[in-house]
Amino acid sequence: TMSSQVIPTLILRPPASKEDVDAAEPSIRATIEEADRILREEGADAFNAKYGVADTCEGNSNRSTLANNDNNGALEDAIVRGDPRPYQIALLEHAKKANTIVHLGTGQGKTLIALKLIDEYAHEFEPDSGNTDSGVCIDAKKKQTWFLVPSVALAVQHTQTVRANLPSLTVETACHTASNSEESRRKLASADVVVITHGSALDLLRSYGDVFNLQRVNLLVMDECHNCTGKHGYAQIMNTFFHRIMDATQRP
């Protein structure tokens, strides 16, 4: 029996027919939207209590969090406030030039660096005139940023953070096989920023590579990148897709 208490149990896993996925998509999206509503209206404590964020990640690993943990509740709580500190500016400038691992403790500003970097490349989100056909945007040509996360709960949380801090951008969430419905793929393809679990990313790259491929991705943010080892989804993405792009200028 499916439970409404934990998001992952609501997601259909293979094998599932296209008809099964299409039928389940409204329920899946409603669950994600409900989680988003709880985070906005009731705050991080209520969200964590319902969805068990602490149980979805390993140990006490450092991760980006909502900036204002003392003021849970409204959308404003997801806004990262204050100017970047010198070390954040230095890391941001380094990340503009090369792949960068940001190793900072909790609350030391990894999220702000990621947000500033997303904003830095936002000018690439608009398609060129050559990427249109009869005035209709060809989504497969549109650049976008992928924000990889290791759990559904973190996907919802980071979606809220990006939307709150970069309101001019369109942000969508991709979790598990919810991305298999045609309507969901259309929304994901047209988004500026996709906050995506590693499982959903692998599914899109493997099954819908004509639209979803790393050549389209101008920036790849990998939350909790210490997971990128062994057979983890992060490692599969890097080994199977990222490093096989022979032209380094085409990589995120």
Tab-separated table of C-alpha atoms in Angstrom, residues 59-157:
chain	number	residue	atom	x	y	z
A	59	GLY	CA	25.781	10.715	8.782
A	60	ASN	CA	26.576	14.304	9.548
A	61	SER	CA	27.731	15.200	6.059
A	62	ASN	CA	27.813	18.891	5.265
A	63	ARG	CA	25.105	20.160	2.948
A	64	SER	CA	23.542	23.377	1.814
A	65	THR	CA	20.538	24.343	3.947
A	66	LEU	CA	17.944	27.073	4.119
A	67	ALA	CA	19.858	30.157	5.136
A	68	ASN	CA	17.660	31.424	7.959
A	69	ASN	CA	16.990	28.388	10.147
A	70	ASP	CA	15.731	30.508	13.040
A	71	ASN	CA	12.892	32.023	11.016
A	72	ASN	CA	10.939	29.096	9.612
A	73	GLY	CA	7.711	29.775	7.794
A	74	ALA	CA	7.299	32.095	4.850
A	75	LEU	CA	9.017	32.064	1.502
A	76	GLU	CA	11.393	34.721	2.803
A	77	ASP	CA	13.002	32.112	5.041
A	78	ALA	CA	14.559	30.538	1.960
A	79	ILE	CA	16.270	33.765	0.921
A	80	VAL	CA	20.028	33.749	1.469
A	81	ARG	CA	20.791	37.126	2.987
A	82	GLY	CA	23.941	39.188	3.256
A	83	ASP	CA	26.843	39.959	0.948
A	84	PRO	CA	29.380	37.286	-0.001
A	85	ARG	CA	32.385	37.040	2.266
A	86	PRO	CA	35.911	37.271	0.796
A	87	TYR	CA	36.416	33.490	0.788
A	88	GLN	CA	33.047	33.007	-0.955
A	89	ILE	CA	34.006	35.529	-3.620
A	90	ALA	CA	37.341	33.746	-4.124
A	91	LEU	CA	35.619	30.370	-4.497
A	92	LEU	CA	33.036	31.868	-6.844
A	93	GLU	CA	35.731	33.332	-9.084
A	94	HIS	CA	37.585	30.010	-9.129
A	95	ALA	CA	34.390	28.137	-10.032
A	96	LYS	CA	33.868	30.457	-13.006
A	97	LYS	CA	37.165	29.244	-14.470
A	98	ALA	CA	37.345	25.546	-13.565
A	99	ASN	CA	35.518	22.624	-11.977
A	100	THR	CA	35.573	23.250	-8.246
A	101	ILE	CA	34.855	21.266	-5.077
A	102	VAL	CA	33.629	23.621	-2.362
A	103	HIS	CA	34.408	22.043	1.007
A	104	LEU	CA	32.848	24.205	3.711
A	105	GLY	CA	31.096	23.451	6.957
A	106	THR	CA	27.356	23.730	7.455
A	107	GLY	CA	26.221	27.342	7.434
A	108	GLN	CA	29.408	28.675	5.829
A	109	GLY	CA	27.803	29.640	2.551
A	110	LYS	CA	27.927	26.874	-0.056
A	111	THR	CA	24.377	27.712	-1.135
A	112	LEU	CA	25.190	31.372	-1.715
A	113	ILE	CA	28.133	30.431	-3.940
A	114	ALA	CA	25.913	28.099	-5.985
A	115	LEU	CA	23.209	30.752	-6.338
A	116	LYS	CA	25.708	33.395	-7.454
A	117	LEU	CA	27.154	30.972	-9.991
A	118	ILE	CA	23.724	30.077	-11.388
A	119	ASP	CA	22.959	33.774	-11.737
A	120	GLU	CA	26.322	34.349	-13.449
A	121	TYR	CA	25.372	31.978	-16.273
A	122	ALA	CA	21.688	32.946	-16.442
A	123	HIS	CA	22.256	34.977	-19.620
A	124	GLU	CA	22.791	31.674	-21.460
A	125	PHE	CA	19.290	30.409	-20.694
A	126	GLU	CA	17.620	32.370	-23.492
A	127	PRO	CA	17.809	30.465	-26.809
A	128	ASP	CA	19.602	32.034	-29.755
A	129	SER	CA	17.568	33.141	-32.762
A	130	GLY	CA	18.966	30.111	-34.566
A	131	ASN	CA	17.363	27.845	-32.002
A	132	THR	CA	13.829	28.665	-32.991
A	133	ASP	CA	11.532	27.203	-35.611
A	134	SER	CA	8.657	29.415	-36.761
A	135	GLY	CA	9.083	31.435	-33.572
A	136	VAL	CA	8.710	28.372	-31.304
A	137	CYS	CA	11.563	27.630	-28.922
A	138	ILE	CA	13.160	24.228	-29.519
A	139	ASP	CA	13.687	23.114	-25.935
A	140	ALA	CA	16.401	20.636	-26.910
A	141	LYS	CA	18.613	23.610	-27.839
A	142	LYS	CA	17.977	25.665	-24.704
A	143	LYS	CA	20.771	25.911	-22.143
A	144	GLN	CA	19.876	25.136	-18.538
A	145	THR	CA	21.497	24.488	-15.158
A	146	TRP	CA	21.149	21.151	-13.368
A	147	PHE	CA	21.257	21.106	-9.569
A	148	LEU	CA	21.895	17.469	-8.619
A	149	VAL	CA	20.733	16.225	-5.215
A	150	PRO	CA	20.827	12.794	-3.514
A	151	SER	CA	17.213	12.709	-2.251
A	152	VAL	CA	13.668	13.813	-3.052
A	153	ALA	CA	13.422	15.850	0.157
A	154	LEU	CA	16.537	17.832	-0.748
A	155	ALA	CA	15.184	18.329	-4.261
A	156	VAL	CA	12.085	20.028	-2.850
A	157	GLN	CA	14.165	22.067	-0.403
